[in-house]
CSV table of C-alpha atoms in Angstrom, one decimal:
chain,number,residue,atom,x,y,z
A,1,MET,CA,74.8,-41.1,146.2
A,2,THR,CA,74.0,-43.3,143.0
A,3,CYS,CA,76.1,-46.0,141.9
A,4,VAL,CA,76.1,-47.6,138.6
A,5,GLY,CA,78.1,-50.9,137.4
A,6,ARG,CA,78.4,-51.9,133.5
A,7,ARG,CA,80.2,-53.5,130.9
A,8,ASP,CA,79.8,-50.6,128.6
A,9,ALA,CA,80.1,-47.2,130.0
A,10,SER,CA,81.8,-45.7,127.1
A,11,GLY,CA,79.9,-42.5,127.0
A,12,ASP,CA,79.3,-41.7,131.2
A,13,ARG,CA,82.4,-39.2,131.3
A,14,GLY,CA,80.4,-37.4,128.6
A,15,GLU,CA,77.6,-37.4,130.2
A,16,VAL,CA,78.2,-36.5,133.4
A,17,LEU,CA,80.0,-33.5,132.2
A,18,ASP,CA,76.8,-32.1,130.2
A,19,ASP,CA,75.1,-32.4,133.6
A,20,VAL,CA,78.1,-30.8,135.4
A,21,PRO,CA,78.7,-27.6,133.1
A,22,GLY,CA,82.0,-25.9,134.1
A,23,ALA,CA,83.2,-29.3,136.2
A,24,SER,CA,86.8,-30.5,136.3
A,25,SER,CA,88.3,-33.6,136.6
A,26,ARG,CA,91.6,-35.2,137.8
A,27,PRO,CA,92.9,-39.0,138.2
A,28,ILE,CA,92.6,-40.7,141.4
A,29,SER,CA,94.1,-44.0,142.2
A,30,ILE,CA,91.2,-46.1,142.1
A,31,GLY,CA,90.7,-49.1,139.9
A,32,ARG,CA,91.6,-48.4,136.1
A,33,ASN,CA,91.3,-45.2,134.7
A,34,GLY,CA,90.0,-43.7,138.0
A,35,THR,CA,88.6,-40.1,137.6
A,36,LEU,CA,87.4,-37.5,139.8
A,37,ILE,CA,84.6,-35.2,138.3
A,38,THR,CA,83.6,-32.1,140.4
A,39,GLY,CA,81.5,-29.5,140.0
A,40,ARG,CA,78.0,-27.6,140.1
A,41,ALA,CA,75.2,-29.6,139.0
A,42,THR,CA,72.3,-28.0,136.8
A,43,ASN,CA,70.3,-29.0,139.6
A,44,GLY,CA,72.3,-26.5,141.7
A,45,GLN,CA,73.7,-29.3,144.0
A,46,ASP,CA,77.8,-29.8,144.4
A,47,ALA,CA,78.4,-32.9,142.5
A,48,SER,CA,81.4,-35.7,142.4
A,49,VAL,CA,81.9,-38.4,140.2
A,50,LEU,CA,83.8,-41.0,140.4
A,51,ILE,CA,84.3,-43.3,137.2
A,52,PHE,CA,86.6,-46.2,137.1
A,53,ALA,CA,87.2,-49.4,135.5
A,54,GLU,CA,88.1,-52.9,136.5
A,55,GLY,CA,88.4,-55.8,133.8
A,56,PRO,CA,85.4,-55.6,131.8
A,57,MET,CA,83.7,-53.7,134.3
A,58,VAL,CA,83.1,-49.6,134.6
A,59,ALA,CA,81.5,-48.0,137.7
A,60,ALA,CA,80.4,-44.6,138.4
A,61,VAL,CA,79.3,-43.8,141.6
A,62,ARG,CA,77.1,-40.3,142.1
A,63,PHE,CA,78.0,-37.9,145.0
A,64,ASN,CA,75.7,-35.0,145.8
A,65,GLY,CA,76.1,-32.5,148.4
A,66,ALA,CA,74.2,-29.0,149.0
A,67,ALA,CA,75.2,-26.2,147.1
A,68,GLY,CA,78.8,-25.0,148.7
A,69,ASP,CA,79.0,-28.5,150.7
A,70,PRO,CA,80.4,-31.1,148.8
A,71,VAL,CA,80.8,-34.8,149.9
A,72,PRO,CA,84.5,-34.8,151.4
A,73,LEU,CA,86.9,-36.6,149.4
A,74,ASP,CA,87.9,-38.9,151.7
A,75,LEU,CA,84.6,-40.8,152.0
A,76,VAL,CA,84.8,-40.2,148.0
A,77,THR,CA,88.1,-42.0,148.0
A,78,ASP,CA,86.9,-44.8,150.8
A,79,TYR,CA,83.7,-45.9,149.1
A,80,GLY,CA,85.4,-46.0,145.7
A,81,LYS,CA,87.9,-48.5,147.1
A,82,GLN,CA,85.7,-50.0,148.6
A,83,GLN,CA,83.4,-50.5,145.2
A,84,ASP,CA,86.7,-51.4,143.2
A,85,ALA,CA,87.6,-54.4,145.9
A,86,ASN,CA,84.0,-55.5,145.4
A,87,ILE,CA,84.6,-55.5,141.9
A,88,LEU,CA,87.4,-57.3,141.8
A,89,ALA,CA,85.5,-59.9,144.7
A,90,ALA,CA,82.6,-60.6,142.4
A,91,LEU,CA,85.0,-60.9,138.9
A,92,GLY,CA,87.1,-63.7,140.7
A,93,ALA,CA,90.4,-61.3,140.7
């Protein structure tokens, strides 16, 4: 798992989609503009990438699983909600 938080991540969605050809994305109720991208990464692993914003911050969390064994959606969702709460606390919201 990789987690990145920064103030300018405008290119994250494009970079993620380049690494996961044929990926699909859908909205997810985490943070502001939460998006979940899933597919098979160029390294052969299943990948799930959660991207969301809070205030001036953008978070991108990538989960990798063995081919054919993606990370469960409930784990991605729970972890994303925890990270969102941590960001809100750090921003003093």
